[in-house]
Amino acid sequence: MNYRIIPVTAFAQNCSLIWCEQTRLAALVDPGGDAEKIKQEVDASGLTLMQILLTHGHLDHVGAAAELAQHYGVPVIGPEKEDEFWLQGLPAQSRMFGLGDCEPLTPDRWLNEGDRISVGNVTLQVLHCPGHTPGHVVFFDEQSKLLISGDVIFKGGVGRSDFPRGDHSQLIDSIKRQLLPLGDDVTFIPGHGPLSTLGNERLHNPFLQDEMPVW
C-alpha cells in the first residue's frame, strides 16, 4: 500500500491518501478539513478515489468527509457505531472550536472488529480500539506492515481520554492487546505528528511502560 500524508486543519491532522499501486484505486482516511486542499491533492495524483474511511468521530478527523463524499460520489465508511454521538454532535464541535458550520454526519457503513476493507488489491484489517473515543477503529495492512492509528497512539504518547466517554485504562488496553501484537516492525501513521514503529513505542513510549516515570 502506498500513502501520502496531507496535513489539514489548525490541529495539523494527518489526513492520509492511500492507494493500491497495481489498480490506482484509492481511499482517503480522516479528511478532517481543508477540503479544497485535499481535492487538489487527489486530483493531481491521477488516482481514482473509491471511499472515505474514518477512524473516529472527532471534528478534526471528519470535518471535510461529507463535502468530499458528495464531490467524488463515494461512500463514507466508519467508524464503529459507538461514535455515532460524536458524528451527530458535529455542529456543537464546530462551534466549540470556531471552525465554521459542520452538519451531523451518518456514514454509509459502520465498521466492526474484524471487518475487511478493500482498496484495489490491498486489504485493510479493521481493529476496534476504544479509549480515546468508544468507537475508534484503526486500519492495518499486514502486507506492507502499515497501520493507520488515528488518535490511539503517537510517537512518545497516546490519545487524550478526557473527552466524553473516553477511558485511559481502556485506551492502554487497546494498544497493548490490539496493536503491539501486530509486531515491532509495523510502522504507524498517527492522527497527528511524525510516524513511528510499534517496536519503538513498546520500548520507549512512557505510557506503555509498567511503571510510569516520575516527572
PDB file of C-alpha atoms in Angstrom:
ATOM      1  CA  MET A   1       0.000   0.000   0.000  1.00  0.00           C
ATOM      2  CA  ASN A   2       1.236   3.460  -0.880  1.00  0.00           C
ATOM      3  CA  TYR A   3       0.334   6.571   1.060  1.00  0.00           C
ATOM      4  CA  ARG A   4       0.649  10.327   1.096  1.00  0.00           C
ATOM      5  CA  ILE A   5       0.030  12.408   4.202  1.00  0.00           C
ATOM      6  CA  ILE A   6      -1.959  15.608   3.735  1.00  0.00           C
ATOM      7  CA  PRO A   7      -1.741  17.791   6.867  1.00  0.00           C
ATOM      8  CA  VAL A   8      -5.044  19.588   7.439  1.00  0.00           C
ATOM      9  CA  THR A   9      -6.679  21.992   9.900  1.00  0.00           C
ATOM     10  CA  ALA A  10      -5.108  24.102  12.618  1.00  0.00           C
ATOM     11  CA  PHE A  11      -4.614  20.845  14.545  1.00  0.00           C
ATOM     12  CA  ALA A  12      -2.111  19.582  11.909  1.00  0.00           C
ATOM     13  CA  GLN A  13      -4.136  16.408  11.474  1.00  0.00           C
ATOM     14  CA  ASN A  14      -2.666  13.699   9.253  1.00  0.00           C
ATOM     15  CA  CYS A  15      -5.215  13.002   6.540  1.00  0.00           C
ATOM     16  CA  SER A  16      -3.918  10.012   4.561  1.00  0.00           C
ATOM     17  CA  LEU A  17      -4.406   9.347   0.871  1.00  0.00           C
ATOM     18  CA  ILE A  18      -3.773   5.614   0.459  1.00  0.00           C
ATOM     19  CA  TRP A  19      -3.794   3.568  -2.728  1.00  0.00           C
ATOM     20  CA  CYS A  20      -3.066   0.290  -4.472  1.00  0.00           C
ATOM     21  CA  GLU A  21      -0.212   0.694  -6.930  1.00  0.00           C
ATOM     22  CA  GLN A  22      -1.498  -2.009  -9.311  1.00  0.00           C
ATOM     23  CA  THR A  23      -5.047  -0.685  -9.689  1.00  0.00           C
ATOM     24  CA  ARG A  24      -4.512   3.005  -8.813  1.00  0.00           C
ATOM     25  CA  LEU A  25      -7.653   2.825  -6.663  1.00  0.00           C
ATOM     26  CA  ALA A  26      -7.525   4.991  -3.551  1.00  0.00           C
ATOM     27  CA  ALA A  27      -9.144   5.910  -0.259  1.00  0.00           C
ATOM     28  CA  LEU A  28      -8.950   8.942   1.998  1.00  0.00           C
ATOM     29  CA  VAL A  29      -8.553   8.342   5.716  1.00  0.00           C
ATOM     30  CA  ASP A  30      -9.701  11.026   8.169  1.00  0.00           C
ATOM     31  CA  PRO A  31     -10.232  14.100   5.967  1.00  0.00           C
ATOM     32  CA  GLY A  32     -10.594  16.472   8.885  1.00  0.00           C
ATOM     33  CA  GLY A  33     -10.887  19.756   6.997  1.00  0.00           C
ATOM     34  CA  ASP A  34      -9.359  21.913   4.257  1.00  0.00           C
ATOM     35  CA  ALA A  35     -11.485  20.198   1.618  1.00  0.00           C
ATOM     36  CA  GLU A  36     -10.085  22.248  -1.265  1.00  0.00           C
ATOM     37  CA  LYS A  37      -6.514  21.312  -0.349  1.00  0.00           C
ATOM     38  CA  ILE A  38      -7.472  17.641  -0.257  1.00  0.00           C
ATOM     39  CA  LYS A  39      -9.267  17.901  -3.616  1.00  0.00           C
ATOM     40  CA  GLN A  40      -6.145  19.371  -5.191  1.00  0.00           C
ATOM     41  CA  GLU A  41      -4.010  16.518  -3.859  1.00  0.00           C
ATOM     42  CA  VAL A  42      -6.449  13.846  -5.016  1.00  0.00           C
ATOM     43  CA  ASP A  43      -6.943  15.367  -8.459  1.00  0.00           C
ATOM     44  CA  ALA A  44      -3.205  15.843  -9.011  1.00  0.00           C
ATOM     45  CA  SER A  45      -2.470  12.248  -8.017  1.00  0.00           C
ATOM     46  CA  GLY A  46      -4.206  10.660 -11.002  1.00  0.00           C
ATOM     47  CA  LEU A  47      -5.774   8.139  -8.626  1.00  0.00           C
ATOM     48  CA  THR A  48      -9.397   7.026  -8.592  1.00  0.00           C
ATOM     49  CA  LEU A  49     -10.915   7.743  -5.193  1.00  0.00           C
ATOM     50  CA  MET A  50     -13.288   4.970  -4.132  1.00  0.00           C
ATOM     51  CA  GLN A  51     -14.100   5.642  -0.475  1.00  0.00           C
ATOM     52  CA  ILE A  52     -13.546   7.737   2.624  1.00  0.00           C
ATOM     53  CA  LEU A  53     -12.551   5.946   5.831  1.00  0.00           C
ATOM     54  CA  LEU A  54     -12.941   7.380   9.336  1.00  0.00           C
ATOM     55  CA  THR A  55     -11.095   6.231  12.451  1.00  0.00           C
ATOM     56  CA  HIS A  56     -13.318   8.140  14.880  1.00  0.00           C
ATOM     57  CA  GLY A  57     -15.849  10.918  15.166  1.00  0.00           C
ATOM     58  CA  HIS A  58     -13.869  13.968  16.232  1.00  0.00           C
ATOM     59  CA  LEU A  59     -14.261  17.054  14.079  1.00  0.00           C
ATOM     60  CA  ASP A  60     -10.580  17.350  13.141  1.00  0.00           C
ATOM     61  CA  HIS A  61     -10.781  13.876  11.568  1.00  0.00           C
ATOM     62  CA  VAL A  62     -14.153  14.065   9.814  1.00  0.00           C
ATOM     63  CA  GLY A  63     -14.799  17.745   9.092  1.00  0.00           C
ATOM     64  CA  ALA A  64     -14.427  17.512   5.293  1.00  0.00           C
ATOM     65  CA  ALA A  65     -15.809  13.988   4.861  1.00  0.00           C
ATOM     66  CA  ALA A  66     -19.337  14.918   3.788  1.00  0.00           C
ATOM     67  CA  GLU A  67     -18.201  17.538   1.266  1.00  0.00           C
ATOM     68  CA  LEU A  68     -15.618  15.229  -0.281  1.00  0.00           C
ATOM     69  CA  ALA A  69     -18.008  12.277  -0.388  1.00  0.00           C
ATOM     70  CA  GLN A  70     -20.541  14.368  -2.270  1.00  0.00           C
ATOM     71  CA  HIS A  71     -17.921  15.843  -4.592  1.00  0.00           C
ATOM     72  CA  TYR A  72     -16.463  12.470  -5.610  1.00  0.00           C
ATOM     73  CA  GLY A  73     -19.621  10.405  -5.257  1.00  0.00           C
ATOM     74  CA  VAL A  74     -18.026   7.941  -2.825  1.00  0.00           C
ATOM     75  CA  PRO A  75     -19.217   6.362   0.441  1.00  0.00           C
ATOM     76  CA  VAL A  76     -18.119   7.291   3.943  1.00  0.00           C
ATOM     77  CA  ILE A  77     -17.133   4.188   5.914  1.00  0.00           C
ATOM     78  CA  GLY A  78     -16.565   4.024   9.674  1.00  0.00           C
ATOM     79  CA  PRO A  79     -16.016   4.448  12.484  1.00  0.00           C
ATOM     80  CA  GLU A  80     -17.649   1.928  14.848  1.00  0.00           C
ATOM     81  CA  LYS A  81     -21.230   2.838  15.801  1.00  0.00           C
ATOM     82  CA  GLU A  82     -20.311   3.765  19.381  1.00  0.00           C
ATOM     83  CA  ASP A  83     -19.023   7.053  17.931  1.00  0.00           C
ATOM     84  CA  GLU A  84     -22.413   7.979  16.496  1.00  0.00           C
ATOM     85  CA  PHE A  85     -22.964  10.590  19.223  1.00  0.00           C
ATOM     86  CA  TRP A  86     -19.762  12.353  18.145  1.00  0.00           C
ATOM     87  CA  LEU A  87     -20.840  12.454  14.493  1.00  0.00           C
ATOM     88  CA  GLN A  88     -24.311  13.700  15.366  1.00  0.00           C
ATOM     89  CA  GLY A  89     -22.691  16.337  17.568  1.00  0.00           C
ATOM     90  CA  LEU A  90     -20.508  17.808  14.825  1.00  0.00           C
ATOM     91  CA  PRO A  91     -22.375  21.163  14.861  1.00  0.00           C
ATOM     92  CA  ALA A  92     -21.544  21.586  18.554  1.00  0.00           C
ATOM     93  CA  GLN A  93     -17.948  20.505  17.964  1.00  0.00           C
ATOM     94  CA  SER A  94     -17.531  23.065  15.181  1.00  0.00           C
ATOM     95  CA  ARG A  95     -18.950  25.856  17.338  1.00  0.00           C
ATOM     96  CA  MET A  96     -16.695  24.877  20.233  1.00  0.00           C
ATOM     97  CA  PHE A  97     -13.542  25.128  18.124  1.00  0.00           C
ATOM     98  CA  GLY A  98     -14.688  28.015  15.930  1.00  0.00           C
ATOM     99  CA  LEU A  99     -14.206  26.017  12.731  1.00  0.00           C
ATOM    100  CA  GLY A 100     -17.360  27.064  10.903  1.00  0.00           C
ATOM    101  CA  ASP A 101     -20.522  25.131  10.226  1.00  0.00           C
ATOM    102  CA  CYS A 102     -20.428  21.343  10.139  1.00  0.00           C
ATOM    103  CA  GLU A 103     -23.576  19.275   9.756  1.00  0.00           C
ATOM    104  CA  PRO A 104     -24.237  15.951  11.517  1.00  0.00           C
ATOM    105  CA  LEU A 105     -22.814  13.001   9.613  1.00  0.00           C
ATOM    106  CA  THR A 106     -24.179   9.495   9.191  1.00  0.00           C
ATOM    107  CA  PRO A 107     -21.715   7.192   7.418  1.00  0.00           C
ATOM    108  CA  ASP A 108     -22.823   4.838   4.687  1.00  0.00           C
ATOM    109  CA  ARG A 109     -21.414   1.947   6.694  1.00  0.00           C
ATOM    110  CA  TRP A 110     -20.384   1.423  10.289  1.00  0.00           C
ATOM    111  CA  LEU A 111     -17.359  -0.754  10.983  1.00  0.00           C
ATOM    112  CA  ASN A 112     -16.834  -3.605  13.423  1.00  0.00           C
ATOM    113  CA  GLU A 113     -13.867  -5.509  14.806  1.00  0.00           C
ATOM    114  CA  GLY A 114     -12.618  -7.981  12.213  1.00  0.00           C
ATOM    115  CA  ASP A 115     -14.080  -6.254   9.163  1.00  0.00           C
ATOM    116  CA  ARG A 116     -12.019  -6.120   5.974  1.00  0.00           C
ATOM    117  CA  ILE A 117     -11.849  -3.179   3.568  1.00  0.00           C
ATOM    118  CA  SER A 118     -10.500  -3.484   0.045  1.00  0.00           C
ATOM    119  CA  VAL A 119      -8.576  -0.672  -1.629  1.00  0.00           C
ATOM    120  CA  GLY A 120      -7.865  -2.202  -5.004  1.00  0.00           C
ATOM    121  CA  ASN A 121      -5.754  -5.274  -4.245  1.00  0.00           C
ATOM    122  CA  VAL A 122      -4.918  -4.028  -0.753  1.00  0.00           C
ATOM    123  CA  THR A 123      -6.853  -5.476   2.179  1.00  0.00           C
ATOM    124  CA  LEU A 124      -7.146  -3.450   5.368  1.00  0.00           C
ATOM    125  CA  GLN A 125      -7.983  -5.142   8.649  1.00  0.00           C
ATOM    126  CA  VAL A 126     -10.271  -3.204  10.981  1.00  0.00           C
ATOM    127  CA  LEU A 127      -9.381  -3.269  14.679  1.00  0.00           C
ATOM    128  CA  HIS A 128     -11.645  -1.704  17.303  1.00  0.00           C
ATOM    129  CA  CYS A 129      -9.501   0.315  19.728  1.00  0.00           C
ATOM    130  CA  PRO A 130     -11.712   2.218  22.187  1.00  0.00           C
ATOM    131  CA  GLY A 131     -10.377   4.602  24.795  1.00  0.00           C
ATOM    132  CA  HIS A 132      -9.837   7.907  23.006  1.00  0.00           C
ATOM    133  CA  THR A 133     -13.411   7.530  21.796  1.00  0.00           C
ATOM    134  CA  PRO A 134     -15.645   4.470  22.289  1.00  0.00           C
ATOM    135  CA  GLY A 135     -15.981   3.717  18.583  1.00  0.00           C
ATOM    136  CA  HIS A 136     -12.394   4.330  17.472  1.00  0.00           C
ATOM    137  CA  VAL A 137     -11.058   1.936  14.834  1.00  0.00           C
ATOM    138  CA  VAL A 138      -7.660   1.562  13.185  1.00  0.00           C
ATOM    139  CA  PHE A 139      -6.710   0.196   9.763  1.00  0.00           C
ATOM    140  CA  PHE A 140      -3.894  -2.324   9.281  1.00  0.00           C
ATOM    141  CA  ASP A 141      -2.315  -3.525   6.046  1.00  0.00           C
ATOM    142  CA  GLU A 142      -0.492  -6.706   7.003  1.00  0.00           C
ATOM    143  CA  GLN A 143       1.331  -6.996   3.686  1.00  0.00           C
ATOM    144  CA  SER A 144       3.071  -3.631   3.923  1.00  0.00           C
ATOM    145  CA  LYS A 145       3.199  -3.632   7.737  1.00  0.00           C
ATOM    146  CA  LEU A 146       1.472  -0.254   7.810  1.00  0.00           C
ATOM    147  CA  LEU A 147      -1.041   0.850  10.430  1.00  0.00           C
ATOM    148  CA  ILE A 148      -3.237   3.949  10.372  1.00  0.00           C
ATOM    149  CA  SER A 149      -3.803   4.529  14.060  1.00  0.00           C
ATOM    150  CA  GLY A 150      -5.856   7.716  14.306  1.00  0.00           C
ATOM    151  CA  ASP A 151      -5.590   9.181  17.798  1.00  0.00           C
ATOM    152  CA  VAL A 152      -4.905   5.927  19.650  1.00  0.00           C
ATOM    153  CA  ILE A 153      -1.104   6.121  19.729  1.00  0.00           C
ATOM    154  CA  PHE A 154       1.507   8.718  18.817  1.00  0.00           C
ATOM    155  CA  LYS A 155       5.281   8.834  18.815  1.00  0.00           C
ATOM    156  CA  GLY A 156       6.010   9.142  22.520  1.00  0.00           C
ATOM    157  CA  GLY A 157       2.389   9.492  23.527  1.00  0.00           C
ATOM    158  CA  VAL A 158      -1.180   8.243  23.414  1.00  0.00           C
ATOM    159  CA  GLY A 159      -4.535   9.816  22.693  1.00  0.00           C
ATOM    160  CA  ARG A 160      -6.387  12.012  25.147  1.00  0.00           C
ATOM    161  CA  SER A 161      -9.063  10.337  27.207  1.00  0.00           C
ATOM    162  CA  ASP A 162     -10.622  13.368  28.908  1.00  0.00           C
ATOM    163  CA  PHE A 163     -13.391  13.685  26.307  1.00  0.00           C
ATOM    164  CA  PRO A 164     -16.920  12.325  26.870  1.00  0.00           C
ATOM    165  CA  ARG A 165     -16.793   8.517  27.108  1.00  0.00           C
ATOM    166  CA  GLY A 166     -13.005   8.489  26.945  1.00  0.00           C
ATOM    167  CA  ASP A 167     -11.231   5.957  29.163  1.00  0.00           C
ATOM    168  CA  HIS A 168      -7.468   5.949  29.684  1.00  0.00           C
ATOM    169  CA  SER A 169      -7.274   2.406  31.038  1.00  0.00           C
ATOM    170  CA  GLN A 170      -9.298   1.159  28.093  1.00  0.00           C
ATOM    171  CA  LEU A 171      -7.027   3.067  25.708  1.00  0.00           C
ATOM    172  CA  ILE A 172      -3.869   1.472  27.110  1.00  0.00           C
ATOM    173  CA  ASP A 173      -5.539  -1.937  26.987  1.00  0.00           C
ATOM    174  CA  SER A 174      -6.450  -1.363  23.330  1.00  0.00           C
ATOM    175  CA  ILE A 175      -2.838  -0.556  22.489  1.00  0.00           C
ATOM    176  CA  LYS A 176      -1.352  -3.491  24.378  1.00  0.00           C
ATOM    177  CA  ARG A 177      -3.991  -6.021  23.300  1.00  0.00           C
ATOM    178  CA  GLN A 178      -4.713  -4.932  19.725  1.00  0.00           C
ATOM    179  CA  LEU A 179      -1.711  -3.022  18.390  1.00  0.00           C
ATOM    180  CA  LEU A 180       1.536  -4.205  19.961  1.00  0.00           C
ATOM    181  CA  PRO A 181       0.934  -7.861  18.981  1.00  0.00           C
ATOM    182  CA  LEU A 182       0.936  -6.781  15.315  1.00  0.00           C
ATOM    183  CA  GLY A 183       4.730  -6.668  15.509  1.00  0.00           C
ATOM    184  CA  ASP A 184       7.640  -4.370  16.289  1.00  0.00           C
ATOM    185  CA  ASP A 185       8.287  -3.832  12.575  1.00  0.00           C
ATOM    186  CA  VAL A 186       4.894  -2.231  11.958  1.00  0.00           C
ATOM    187  CA  THR A 187       5.052   1.453  11.010  1.00  0.00           C
ATOM    188  CA  PHE A 188       2.075   3.558  12.042  1.00  0.00           C
ATOM    189  CA  ILE A 189       0.662   6.820  10.755  1.00  0.00           C
ATOM    190  CA  PRO A 190      -0.811   8.657  13.739  1.00  0.00           C
ATOM    191  CA  GLY A 191      -3.540  11.254  13.607  1.00  0.00           C
ATOM    192  CA  HIS A 192      -1.024  13.960  14.492  1.00  0.00           C
ATOM    193  CA  GLY A 193       2.750  14.216  14.463  1.00  0.00           C
ATOM    194  CA  PRO A 194       5.503  12.039  12.999  1.00  0.00           C
ATOM    195  CA  LEU A 195       5.392   8.366  12.090  1.00  0.00           C
ATOM    196  CA  SER A 196       6.883   5.744  14.366  1.00  0.00           C
ATOM    197  CA  THR A 197       7.009   1.973  14.775  1.00  0.00           C
ATOM    198  CA  LEU A 198       5.196  -0.170  17.293  1.00  0.00           C
ATOM    199  CA  GLY A 199       8.557  -1.557  18.379  1.00  0.00           C
ATOM    200  CA  ASN A 200       9.880   1.889  19.190  1.00  0.00           C
ATOM    201  CA  GLU A 201       6.773   2.733  21.175  1.00  0.00           C
ATOM    202  CA  ARG A 202       6.770  -0.590  23.014  1.00  0.00           C
ATOM    203  CA  LEU A 203      10.279   0.174  24.248  1.00  0.00           C
ATOM    204  CA  HIS A 204      10.213   3.929  24.722  1.00  0.00           C
ATOM    205  CA  ASN A 205       6.651   5.262  24.991  1.00  0.00           C
ATOM    206  CA  PRO A 206       6.305   6.238  28.673  1.00  0.00           C
ATOM    207  CA  PHE A 207       2.573   5.474  28.673  1.00  0.00           C
ATOM    208  CA  LEU A 208       3.216   1.840  27.755  1.00  0.00           C
ATOM    209  CA  GLN A 209       5.688   1.015  30.489  1.00  0.00           C
ATOM    210  CA  ASP A 210       4.548  -0.939  33.541  1.00  0.00           C
ATOM    211  CA  GLU A 211       5.763   1.843  35.779  1.00  0.00           C
ATOM    212  CA  MET A 212       5.162   5.401  34.685  1.00  0.00           C
ATOM    213  CA  PRO A 213       8.167   7.708  35.114  1.00  0.00           C
ATOM    214  CA  VAL A 214       8.075  10.347  37.820  1.00  0.00           C
ATOM    215  CA  TRP A 215       8.396  13.768  36.214  1.00  0.00           C
TER     216      TRP A 215
END
